[in-house]
PDB file of C-alpha atoms and ligand atoms in Angstrom:
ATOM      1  CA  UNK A  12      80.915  56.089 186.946  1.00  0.00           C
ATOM      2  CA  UNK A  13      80.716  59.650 188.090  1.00  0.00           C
ATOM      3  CA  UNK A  14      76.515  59.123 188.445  1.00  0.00           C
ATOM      4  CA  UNK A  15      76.225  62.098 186.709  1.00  0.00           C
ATOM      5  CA  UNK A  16      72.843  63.689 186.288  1.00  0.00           C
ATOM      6  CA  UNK A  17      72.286  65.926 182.551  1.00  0.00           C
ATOM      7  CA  UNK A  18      69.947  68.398 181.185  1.00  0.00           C
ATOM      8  CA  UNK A  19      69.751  69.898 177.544  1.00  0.00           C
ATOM      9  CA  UNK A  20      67.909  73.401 178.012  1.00  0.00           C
ATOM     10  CA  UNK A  21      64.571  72.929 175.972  1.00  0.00           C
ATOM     11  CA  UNK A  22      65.013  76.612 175.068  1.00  0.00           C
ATOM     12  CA  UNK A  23      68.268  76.133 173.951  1.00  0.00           C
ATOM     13  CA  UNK A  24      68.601  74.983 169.509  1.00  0.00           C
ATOM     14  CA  UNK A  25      67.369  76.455 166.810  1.00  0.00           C
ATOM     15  CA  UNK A  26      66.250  79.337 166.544  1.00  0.00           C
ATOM     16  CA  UNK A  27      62.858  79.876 163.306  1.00  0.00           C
ATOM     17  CA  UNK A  28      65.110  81.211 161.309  1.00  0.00           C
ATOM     18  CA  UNK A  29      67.940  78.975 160.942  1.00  0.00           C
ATOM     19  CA  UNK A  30      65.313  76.412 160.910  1.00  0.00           C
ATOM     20  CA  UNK A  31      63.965  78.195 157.982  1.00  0.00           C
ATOM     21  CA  UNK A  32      66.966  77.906 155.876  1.00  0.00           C
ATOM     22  CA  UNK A  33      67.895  74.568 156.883  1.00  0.00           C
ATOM     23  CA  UNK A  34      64.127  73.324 155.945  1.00  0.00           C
ATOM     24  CA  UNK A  35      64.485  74.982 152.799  1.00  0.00           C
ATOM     25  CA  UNK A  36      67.619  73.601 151.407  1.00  0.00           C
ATOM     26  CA  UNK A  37      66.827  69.958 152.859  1.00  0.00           C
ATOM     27  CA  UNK A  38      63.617  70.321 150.607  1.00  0.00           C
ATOM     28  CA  UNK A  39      65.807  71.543 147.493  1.00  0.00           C
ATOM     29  CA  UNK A  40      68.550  68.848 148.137  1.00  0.00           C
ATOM     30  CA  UNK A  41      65.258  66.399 147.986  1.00  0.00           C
ATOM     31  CA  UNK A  42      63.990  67.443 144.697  1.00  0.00           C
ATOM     32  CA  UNK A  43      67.905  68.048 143.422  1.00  0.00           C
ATOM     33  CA  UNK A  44      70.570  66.049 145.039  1.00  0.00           C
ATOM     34  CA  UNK A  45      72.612  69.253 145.440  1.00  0.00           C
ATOM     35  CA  UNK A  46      72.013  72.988 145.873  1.00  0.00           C
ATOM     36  CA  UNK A  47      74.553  76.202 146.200  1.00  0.00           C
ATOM     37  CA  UNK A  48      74.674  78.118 149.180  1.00  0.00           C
ATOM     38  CA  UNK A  49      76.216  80.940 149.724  1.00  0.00           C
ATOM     39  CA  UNK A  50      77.973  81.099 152.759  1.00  0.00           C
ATOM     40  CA  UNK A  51      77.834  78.780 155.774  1.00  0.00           C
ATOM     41  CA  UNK A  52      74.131  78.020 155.912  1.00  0.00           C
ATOM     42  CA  UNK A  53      74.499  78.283 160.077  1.00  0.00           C
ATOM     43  CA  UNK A  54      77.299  78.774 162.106  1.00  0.00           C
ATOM     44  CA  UNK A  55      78.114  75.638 163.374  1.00  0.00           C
ATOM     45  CA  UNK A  56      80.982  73.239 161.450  1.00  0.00           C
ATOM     46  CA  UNK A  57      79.144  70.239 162.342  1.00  0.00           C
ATOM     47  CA  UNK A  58      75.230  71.143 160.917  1.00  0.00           C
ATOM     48  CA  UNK A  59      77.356  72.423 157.729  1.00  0.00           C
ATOM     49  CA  UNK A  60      78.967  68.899 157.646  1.00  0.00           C
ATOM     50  CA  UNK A  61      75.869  66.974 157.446  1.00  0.00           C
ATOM     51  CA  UNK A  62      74.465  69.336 154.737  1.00  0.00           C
ATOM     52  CA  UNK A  63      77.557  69.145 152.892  1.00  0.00           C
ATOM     53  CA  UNK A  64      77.155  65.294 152.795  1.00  0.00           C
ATOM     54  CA  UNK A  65      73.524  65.477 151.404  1.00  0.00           C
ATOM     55  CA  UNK A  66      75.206  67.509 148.463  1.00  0.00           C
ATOM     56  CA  UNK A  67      74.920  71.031 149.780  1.00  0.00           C
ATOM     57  CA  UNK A  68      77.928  72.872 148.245  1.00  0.00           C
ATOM     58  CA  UNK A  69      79.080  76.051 150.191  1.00  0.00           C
ATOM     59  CA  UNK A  70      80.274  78.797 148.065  1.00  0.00           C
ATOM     60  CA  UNK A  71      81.875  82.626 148.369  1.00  0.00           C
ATOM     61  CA  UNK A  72      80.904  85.772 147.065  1.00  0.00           C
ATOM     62  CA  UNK A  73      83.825  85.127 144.412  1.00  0.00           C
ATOM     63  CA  UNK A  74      82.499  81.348 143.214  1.00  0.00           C
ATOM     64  CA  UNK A  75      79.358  83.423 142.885  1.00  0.00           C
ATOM     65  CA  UNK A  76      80.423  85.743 140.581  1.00  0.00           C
ATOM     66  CA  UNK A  77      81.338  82.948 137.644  1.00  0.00           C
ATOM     67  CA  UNK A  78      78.355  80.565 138.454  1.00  0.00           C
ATOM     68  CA  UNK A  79      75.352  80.804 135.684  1.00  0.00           C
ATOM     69  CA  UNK A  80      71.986  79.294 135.368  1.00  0.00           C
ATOM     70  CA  UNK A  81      72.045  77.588 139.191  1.00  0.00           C
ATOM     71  CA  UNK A  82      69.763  77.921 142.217  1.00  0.00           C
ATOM     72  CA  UNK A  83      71.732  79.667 144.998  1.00  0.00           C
ATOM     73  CA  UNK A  84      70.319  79.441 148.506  1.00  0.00           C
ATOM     74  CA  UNK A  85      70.435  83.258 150.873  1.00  0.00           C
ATOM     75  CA  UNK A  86      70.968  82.060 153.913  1.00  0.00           C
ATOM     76  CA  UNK A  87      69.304  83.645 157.100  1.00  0.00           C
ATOM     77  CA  UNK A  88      71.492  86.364 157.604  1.00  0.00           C
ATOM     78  CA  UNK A  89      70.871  88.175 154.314  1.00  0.00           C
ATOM     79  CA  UNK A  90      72.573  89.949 151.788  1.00  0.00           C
ATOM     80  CA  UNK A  91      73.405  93.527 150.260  1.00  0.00           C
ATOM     81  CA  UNK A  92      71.186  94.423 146.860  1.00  0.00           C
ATOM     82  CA  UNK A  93      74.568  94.135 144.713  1.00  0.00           C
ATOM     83  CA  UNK A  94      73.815  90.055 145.247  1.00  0.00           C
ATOM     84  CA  UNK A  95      70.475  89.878 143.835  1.00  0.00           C
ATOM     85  CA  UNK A  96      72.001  92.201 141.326  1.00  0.00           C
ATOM     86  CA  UNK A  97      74.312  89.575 140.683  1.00  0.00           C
ATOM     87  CA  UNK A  98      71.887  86.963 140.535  1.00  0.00           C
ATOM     88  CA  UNK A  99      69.636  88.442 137.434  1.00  0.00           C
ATOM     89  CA  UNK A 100      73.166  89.292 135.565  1.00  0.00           C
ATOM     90  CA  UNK A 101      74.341  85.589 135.727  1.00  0.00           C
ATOM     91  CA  UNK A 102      70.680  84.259 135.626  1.00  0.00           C
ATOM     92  CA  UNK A 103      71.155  82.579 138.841  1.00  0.00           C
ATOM     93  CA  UNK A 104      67.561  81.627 141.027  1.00  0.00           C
ATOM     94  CA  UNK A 105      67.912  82.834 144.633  1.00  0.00           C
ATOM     95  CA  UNK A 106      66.262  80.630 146.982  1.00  0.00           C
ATOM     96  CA  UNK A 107      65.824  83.755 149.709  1.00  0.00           C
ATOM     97  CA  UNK A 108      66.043  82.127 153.229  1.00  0.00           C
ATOM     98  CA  UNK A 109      67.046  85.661 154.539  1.00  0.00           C
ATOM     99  CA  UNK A 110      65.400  85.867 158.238  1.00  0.00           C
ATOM    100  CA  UNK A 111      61.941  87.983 158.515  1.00  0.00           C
ATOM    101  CA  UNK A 112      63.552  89.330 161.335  1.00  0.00           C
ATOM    102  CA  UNK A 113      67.036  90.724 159.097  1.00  0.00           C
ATOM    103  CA  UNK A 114      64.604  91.231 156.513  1.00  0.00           C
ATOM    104  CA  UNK A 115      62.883  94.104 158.472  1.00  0.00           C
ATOM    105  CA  UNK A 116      65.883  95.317 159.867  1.00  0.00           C
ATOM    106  CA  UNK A 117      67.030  96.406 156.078  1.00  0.00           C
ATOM    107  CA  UNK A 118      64.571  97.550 155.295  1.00  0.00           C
ATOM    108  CA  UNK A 119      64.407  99.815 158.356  1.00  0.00           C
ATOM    109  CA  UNK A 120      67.838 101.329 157.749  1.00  0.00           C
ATOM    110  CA  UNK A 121      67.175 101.713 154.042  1.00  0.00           C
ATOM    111  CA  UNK A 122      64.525 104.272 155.126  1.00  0.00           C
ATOM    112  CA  UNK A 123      66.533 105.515 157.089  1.00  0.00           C
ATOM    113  CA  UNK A 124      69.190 105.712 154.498  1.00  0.00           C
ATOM    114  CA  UNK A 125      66.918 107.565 152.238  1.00  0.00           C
ATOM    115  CA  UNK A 126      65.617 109.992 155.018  1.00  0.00           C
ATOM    116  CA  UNK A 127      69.410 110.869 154.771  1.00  0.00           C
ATOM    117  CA  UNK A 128      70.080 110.160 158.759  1.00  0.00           C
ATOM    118  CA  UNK A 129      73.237 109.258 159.718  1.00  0.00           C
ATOM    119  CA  UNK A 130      73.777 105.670 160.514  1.00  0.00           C
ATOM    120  CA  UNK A 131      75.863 104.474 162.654  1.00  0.00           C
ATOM    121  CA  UNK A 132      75.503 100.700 163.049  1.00  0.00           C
ATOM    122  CA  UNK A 133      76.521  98.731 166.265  1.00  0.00           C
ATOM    123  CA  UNK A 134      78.186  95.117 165.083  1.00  0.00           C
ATOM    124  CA  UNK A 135      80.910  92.760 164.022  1.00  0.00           C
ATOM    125  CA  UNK A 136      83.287  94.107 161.089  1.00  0.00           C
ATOM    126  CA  UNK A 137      82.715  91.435 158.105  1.00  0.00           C
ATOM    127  CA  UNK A 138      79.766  89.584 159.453  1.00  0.00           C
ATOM    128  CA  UNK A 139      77.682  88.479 156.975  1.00  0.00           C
ATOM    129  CA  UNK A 140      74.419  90.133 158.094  1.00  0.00           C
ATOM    130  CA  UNK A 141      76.316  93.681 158.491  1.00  0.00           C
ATOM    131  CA  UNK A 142      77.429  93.470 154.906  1.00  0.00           C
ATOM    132  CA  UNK A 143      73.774  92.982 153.815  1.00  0.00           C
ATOM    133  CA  UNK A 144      72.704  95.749 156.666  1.00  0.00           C
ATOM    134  CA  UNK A 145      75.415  98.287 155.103  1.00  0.00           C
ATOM    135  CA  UNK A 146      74.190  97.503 151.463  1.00  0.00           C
ATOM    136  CA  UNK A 147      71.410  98.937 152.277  1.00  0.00           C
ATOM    137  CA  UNK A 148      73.291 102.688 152.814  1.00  0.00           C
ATOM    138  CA  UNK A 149      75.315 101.861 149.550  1.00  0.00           C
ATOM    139  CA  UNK A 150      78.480 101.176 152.249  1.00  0.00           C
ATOM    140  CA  UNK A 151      78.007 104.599 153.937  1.00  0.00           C
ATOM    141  CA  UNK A 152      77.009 104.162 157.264  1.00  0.00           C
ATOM    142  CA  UNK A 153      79.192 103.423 159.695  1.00  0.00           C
ATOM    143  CA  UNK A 154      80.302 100.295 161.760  1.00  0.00           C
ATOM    144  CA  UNK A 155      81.252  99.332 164.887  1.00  0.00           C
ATOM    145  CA  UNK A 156      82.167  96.597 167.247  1.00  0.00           C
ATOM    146  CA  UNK A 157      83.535  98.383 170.232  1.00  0.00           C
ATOM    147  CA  UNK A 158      82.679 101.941 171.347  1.00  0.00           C
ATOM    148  CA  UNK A 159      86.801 102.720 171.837  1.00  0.00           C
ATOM    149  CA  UNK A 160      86.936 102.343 167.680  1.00  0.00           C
ATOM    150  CA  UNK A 161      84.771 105.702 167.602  1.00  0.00           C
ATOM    151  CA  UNK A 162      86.303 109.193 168.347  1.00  0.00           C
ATOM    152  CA  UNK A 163      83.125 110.994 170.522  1.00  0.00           C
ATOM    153  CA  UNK A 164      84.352 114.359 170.449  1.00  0.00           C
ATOM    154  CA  UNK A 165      84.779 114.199 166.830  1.00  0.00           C
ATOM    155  CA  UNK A 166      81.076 112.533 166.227  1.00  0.00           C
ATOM    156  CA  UNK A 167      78.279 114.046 164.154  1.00  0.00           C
ATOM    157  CA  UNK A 168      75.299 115.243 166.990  1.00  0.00           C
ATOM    158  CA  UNK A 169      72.019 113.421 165.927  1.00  0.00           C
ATOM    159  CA  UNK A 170      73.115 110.197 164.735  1.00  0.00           C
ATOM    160  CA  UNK A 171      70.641 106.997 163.916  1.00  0.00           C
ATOM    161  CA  UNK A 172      71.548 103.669 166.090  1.00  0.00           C
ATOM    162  CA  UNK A 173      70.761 100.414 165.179  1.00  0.00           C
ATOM    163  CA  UNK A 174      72.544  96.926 166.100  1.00  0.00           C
ATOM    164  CA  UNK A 175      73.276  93.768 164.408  1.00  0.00           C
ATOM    165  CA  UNK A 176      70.868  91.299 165.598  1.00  0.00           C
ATOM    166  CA  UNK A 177      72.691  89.163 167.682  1.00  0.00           C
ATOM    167  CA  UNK A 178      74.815  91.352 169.539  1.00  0.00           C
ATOM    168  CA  UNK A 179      74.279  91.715 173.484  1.00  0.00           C
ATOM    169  CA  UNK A 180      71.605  93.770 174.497  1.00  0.00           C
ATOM    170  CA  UNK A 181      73.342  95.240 177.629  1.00  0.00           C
ATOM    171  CA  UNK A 182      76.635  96.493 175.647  1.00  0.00           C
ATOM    172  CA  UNK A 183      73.968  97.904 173.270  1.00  0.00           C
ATOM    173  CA  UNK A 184      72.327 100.074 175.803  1.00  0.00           C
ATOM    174  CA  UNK A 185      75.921 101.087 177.340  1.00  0.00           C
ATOM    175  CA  UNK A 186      77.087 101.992 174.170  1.00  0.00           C
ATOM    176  CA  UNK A 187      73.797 104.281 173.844  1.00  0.00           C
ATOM    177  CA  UNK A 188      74.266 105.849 177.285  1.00  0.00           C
ATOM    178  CA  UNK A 189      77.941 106.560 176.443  1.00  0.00           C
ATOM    179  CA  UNK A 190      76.920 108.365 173.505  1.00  0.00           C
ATOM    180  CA  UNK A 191      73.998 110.244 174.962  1.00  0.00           C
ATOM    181  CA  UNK A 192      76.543 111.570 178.339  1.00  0.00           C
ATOM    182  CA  UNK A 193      78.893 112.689 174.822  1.00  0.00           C
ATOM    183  CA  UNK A 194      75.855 115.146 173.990  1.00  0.00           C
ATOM    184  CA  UNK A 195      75.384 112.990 170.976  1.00  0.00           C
ATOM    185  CA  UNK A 196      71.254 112.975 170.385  1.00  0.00           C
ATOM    186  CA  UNK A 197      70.458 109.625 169.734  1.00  0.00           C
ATOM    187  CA  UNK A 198      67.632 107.844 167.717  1.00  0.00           C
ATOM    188  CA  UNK A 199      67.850 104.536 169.051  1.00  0.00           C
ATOM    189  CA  UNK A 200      66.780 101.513 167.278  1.00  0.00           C
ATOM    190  CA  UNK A 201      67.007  98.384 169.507  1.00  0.00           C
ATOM    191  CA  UNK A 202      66.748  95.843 166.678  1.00  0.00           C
ATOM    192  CA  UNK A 203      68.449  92.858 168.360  1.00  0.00           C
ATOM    193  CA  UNK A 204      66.707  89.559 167.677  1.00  0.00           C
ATOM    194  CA  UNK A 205      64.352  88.309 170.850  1.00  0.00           C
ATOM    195  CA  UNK A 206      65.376  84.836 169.450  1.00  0.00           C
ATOM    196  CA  UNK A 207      69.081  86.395 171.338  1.00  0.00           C
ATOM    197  CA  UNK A 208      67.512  88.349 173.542  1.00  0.00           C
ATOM    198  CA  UNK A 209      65.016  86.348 176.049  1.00  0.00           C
ATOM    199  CA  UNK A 210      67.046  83.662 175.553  1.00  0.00           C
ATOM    200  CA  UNK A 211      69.895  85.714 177.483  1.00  0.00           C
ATOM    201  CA  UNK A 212      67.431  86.125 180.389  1.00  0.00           C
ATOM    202  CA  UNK A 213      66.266  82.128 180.302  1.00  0.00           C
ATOM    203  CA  UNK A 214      70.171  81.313 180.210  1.00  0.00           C
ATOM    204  CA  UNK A 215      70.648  83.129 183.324  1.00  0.00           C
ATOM    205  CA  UNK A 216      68.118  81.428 185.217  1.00  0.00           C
ATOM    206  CA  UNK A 217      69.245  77.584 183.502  1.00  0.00           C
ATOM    207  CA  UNK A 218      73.108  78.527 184.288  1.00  0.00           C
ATOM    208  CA  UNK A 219      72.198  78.999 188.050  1.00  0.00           C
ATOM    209  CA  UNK A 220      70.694  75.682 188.342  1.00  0.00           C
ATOM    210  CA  UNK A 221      73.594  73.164 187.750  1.00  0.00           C
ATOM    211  CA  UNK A 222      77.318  72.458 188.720  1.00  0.00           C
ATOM    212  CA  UNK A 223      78.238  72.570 185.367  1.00  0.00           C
ATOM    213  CA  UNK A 224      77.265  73.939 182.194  1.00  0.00           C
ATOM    214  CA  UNK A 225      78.636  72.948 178.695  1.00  0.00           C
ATOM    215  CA  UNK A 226      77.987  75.811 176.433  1.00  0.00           C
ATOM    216  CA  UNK A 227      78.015  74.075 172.937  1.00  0.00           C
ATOM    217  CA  UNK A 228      78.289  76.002 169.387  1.00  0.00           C
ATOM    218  CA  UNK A 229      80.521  76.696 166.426  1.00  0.00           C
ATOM    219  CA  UNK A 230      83.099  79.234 167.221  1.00  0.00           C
ATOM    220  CA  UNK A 231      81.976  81.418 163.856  1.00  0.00           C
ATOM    221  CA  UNK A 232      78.927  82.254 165.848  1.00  0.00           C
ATOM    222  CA  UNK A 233      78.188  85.787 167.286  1.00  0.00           C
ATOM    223  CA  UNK A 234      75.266  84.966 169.099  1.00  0.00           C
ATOM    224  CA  UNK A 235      77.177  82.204 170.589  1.00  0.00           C
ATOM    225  CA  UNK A 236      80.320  83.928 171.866  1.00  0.00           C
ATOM    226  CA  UNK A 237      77.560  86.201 173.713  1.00  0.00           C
ATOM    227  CA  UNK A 238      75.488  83.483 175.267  1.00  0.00           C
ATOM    228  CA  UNK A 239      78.502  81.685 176.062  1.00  0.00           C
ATOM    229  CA  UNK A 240      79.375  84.488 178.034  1.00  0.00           C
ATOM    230  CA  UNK A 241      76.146  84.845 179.986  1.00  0.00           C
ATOM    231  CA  UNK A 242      76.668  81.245 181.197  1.00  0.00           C
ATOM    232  CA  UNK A 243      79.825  81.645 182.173  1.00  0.00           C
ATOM    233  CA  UNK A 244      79.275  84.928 184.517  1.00  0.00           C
ATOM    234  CA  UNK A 245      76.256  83.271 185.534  1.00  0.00           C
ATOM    235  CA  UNK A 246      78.038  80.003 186.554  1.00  0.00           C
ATOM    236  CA  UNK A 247      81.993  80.303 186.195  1.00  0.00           C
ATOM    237  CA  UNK A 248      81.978  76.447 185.688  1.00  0.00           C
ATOM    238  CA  UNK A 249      80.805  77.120 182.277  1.00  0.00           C
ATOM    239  CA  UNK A 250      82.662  74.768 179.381  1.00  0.00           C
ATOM    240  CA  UNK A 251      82.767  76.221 175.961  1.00  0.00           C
ATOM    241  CA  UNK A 252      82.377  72.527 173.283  1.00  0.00           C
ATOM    242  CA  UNK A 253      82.048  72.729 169.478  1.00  0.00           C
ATOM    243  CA  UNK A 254      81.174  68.712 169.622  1.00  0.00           C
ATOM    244  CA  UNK A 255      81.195  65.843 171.814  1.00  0.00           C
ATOM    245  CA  UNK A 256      85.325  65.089 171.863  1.00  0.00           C
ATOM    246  CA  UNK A 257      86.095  68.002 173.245  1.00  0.00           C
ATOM    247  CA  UNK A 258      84.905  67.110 176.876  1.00  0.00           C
ATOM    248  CA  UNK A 259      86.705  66.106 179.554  1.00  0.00           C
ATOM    249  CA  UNK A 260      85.926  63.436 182.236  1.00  0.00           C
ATOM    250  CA  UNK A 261      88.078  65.915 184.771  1.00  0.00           C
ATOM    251  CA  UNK A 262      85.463  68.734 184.563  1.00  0.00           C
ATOM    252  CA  UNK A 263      83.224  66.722 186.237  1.00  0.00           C
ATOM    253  CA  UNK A 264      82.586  65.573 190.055  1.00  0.00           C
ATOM    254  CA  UNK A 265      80.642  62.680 191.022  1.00  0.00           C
ATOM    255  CA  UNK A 266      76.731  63.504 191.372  1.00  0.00           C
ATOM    256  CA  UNK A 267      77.675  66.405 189.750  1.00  0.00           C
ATOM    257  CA  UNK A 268      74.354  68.141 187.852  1.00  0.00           C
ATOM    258  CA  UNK A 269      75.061  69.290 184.220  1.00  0.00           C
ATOM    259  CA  UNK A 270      73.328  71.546 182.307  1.00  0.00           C
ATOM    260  CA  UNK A 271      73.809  71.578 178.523  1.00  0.00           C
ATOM    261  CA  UNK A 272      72.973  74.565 176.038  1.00  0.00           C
ATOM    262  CA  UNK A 273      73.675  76.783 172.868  1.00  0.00           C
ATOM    263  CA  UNK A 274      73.045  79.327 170.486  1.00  0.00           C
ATOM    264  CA  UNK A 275      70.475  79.825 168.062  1.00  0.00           C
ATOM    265  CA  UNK A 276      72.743  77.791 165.546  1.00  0.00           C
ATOM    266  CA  UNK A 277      73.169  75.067 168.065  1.00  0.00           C
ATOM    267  CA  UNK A 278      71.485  71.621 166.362  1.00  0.00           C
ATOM    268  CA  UNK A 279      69.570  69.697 168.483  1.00  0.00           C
ATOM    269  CA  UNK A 280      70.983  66.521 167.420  1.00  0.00           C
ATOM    270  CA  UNK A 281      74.418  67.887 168.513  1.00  0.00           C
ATOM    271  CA  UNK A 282      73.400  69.090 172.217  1.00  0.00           C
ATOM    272  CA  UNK A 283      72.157  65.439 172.518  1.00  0.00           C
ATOM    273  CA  UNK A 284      75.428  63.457 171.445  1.00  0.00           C
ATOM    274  CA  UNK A 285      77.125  65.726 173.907  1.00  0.00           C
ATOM    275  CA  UNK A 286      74.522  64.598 177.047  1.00  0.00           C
ATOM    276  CA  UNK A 287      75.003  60.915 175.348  1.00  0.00           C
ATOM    277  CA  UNK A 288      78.909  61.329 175.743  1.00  0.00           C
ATOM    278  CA  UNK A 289      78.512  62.978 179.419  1.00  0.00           C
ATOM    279  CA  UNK A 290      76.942  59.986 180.654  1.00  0.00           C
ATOM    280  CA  UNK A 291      79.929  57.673 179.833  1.00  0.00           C
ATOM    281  CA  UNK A 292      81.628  59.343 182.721  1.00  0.00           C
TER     282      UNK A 292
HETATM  283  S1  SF4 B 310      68.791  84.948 165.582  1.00  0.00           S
HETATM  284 FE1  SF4 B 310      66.880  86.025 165.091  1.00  0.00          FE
HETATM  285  S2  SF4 B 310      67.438  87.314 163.362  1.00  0.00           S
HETATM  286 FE2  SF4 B 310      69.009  85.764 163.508  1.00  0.00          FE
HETATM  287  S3  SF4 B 310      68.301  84.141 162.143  1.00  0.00           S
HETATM  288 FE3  SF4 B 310      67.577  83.647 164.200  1.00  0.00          FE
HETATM  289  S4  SF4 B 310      65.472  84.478 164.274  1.00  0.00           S
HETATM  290 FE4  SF4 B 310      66.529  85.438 162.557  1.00  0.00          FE
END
């Protein structure tokens, strides 16, 4: 035995609005024995699995668009009006587990939107929260993921910034900087989620502590990939795990400390089968 000693972050799990959604559609599965949600409830393969066995069926936007007289669950990332549009054509219920905090963020750039400003919005191409975010500007605003996809000479000069939620707050603020030394005038809106954002900063400080990290999360999630990445430049002996099978005995040395984390759609349950798995080393 490698006498290892292991630490889930308490921060680390969760964060109220997944818990939201999942709360919600364990109630409904109660009541119902099955419920329609569109969309991976959370972005992690193995919280979807469970659901999935208690009868939660996961459908697209095209399943959707031929399903009548059901309850369909939103799930925390939101989506664009033509949904709920949708939903009263096909007389489908929406149980609306869309997250306060993407809830405010529409409505933010719809008044933008009808202010006419041009909106220019910093996050991942397809996501499902930037699809709701961008049917709020009837598709018009623009999106990015990297600041080489956008030609600065050629760019309108006042343009309205916001961000996708869960996107890293430092490559936000670059990305405003760049555009400001471009003599683009910017109104900056700094709408990424504190849920991602403090829990950057508390990462850093867990990440120093140990000899190893093991990052744990689905690999569909944003916030993940960018917490992942704050480990890892924190602590370069950072291990990225969707589950417990993927570790290895070899990443470890004996007394080794271990430090275990995740994103905000990181179960609890999962971070501890991976600590339970650590210690048969
Ligand atoms: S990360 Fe923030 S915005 Fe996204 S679901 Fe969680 S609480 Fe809501």
């Amino acid at each position: 035995m490698k006498n290892l000693r292991v630490e889930i972050d308490n921060h680390s799990g969760f964060c109220f609005g997944v818990v939201y959604a999942i709360e919600m559609a364990e109630e409904i599965l109660e009541e119902q024995g099955y419920l329609y949600c569109l969309g991976d409830i959370v972005h992690n393969d193995e919280e979807v699995n469970r659901l999935t066995r208690k009868g939660l069926k996961i459908i697209d936007h095209s399943e959707l668009f031929s399903l009548k007289n059901e309850k369909v669950l939103i799930r925390a990332h939101g989506e664009p009006p033509s949904t709920y549009e949708l939903a009263i054509n096909n007389n489908l219920t929406l149980i609306d587990a869309s997250c306060p905090v993407v809830l405010k963020l529409q409505n933010r750039i719809k008044n933008s939107f009808d202010k006419d400003e041009t909106i220019y919005i910093y996050g991942k191409h397809g996501h499902a929260e930037v699809i709701g975010l961008l049917g709020q500007t009837s598709n018009k605003a623009v999106v990015f993921q990297d600041i080489s996809e956008l030609d600065l000479p050629s760019l309108p000069k006042n343009i309205t910034l916001y961000s996708q939620t869960t996107k890293s707050t430092d490559k936000f603020y670059e990305i405003n900087e760049i555009l400001r030394q471009n003599g683009i005038t910017v109104n900056t809106n700094d709408t990424i989620c504190r849920q991602v954002s403090n829990r950057d900063k508390e990462l850093r400080d867990f990440a120093d502590k140990f000899d190893k990290i093991i990052f744990v999360s689905g690999t569909k999630s944003s916030n993940g990939k960018v917490l992942y990445n704050v480990c890892k430049e924190k602590n370069p002996n950072t291990h990225f795990v969707s589950n417990p099978d993927q570790i290895e005995s070899s990443w470890f040395d004996q007394n080794d400390s271990v430090g275990i984390c995740g994103a905000t759609s990181t179960p609890m349950w999962l971070m501890e089968q991976v600590r339970e798995r650590i210690l048969t080393f």
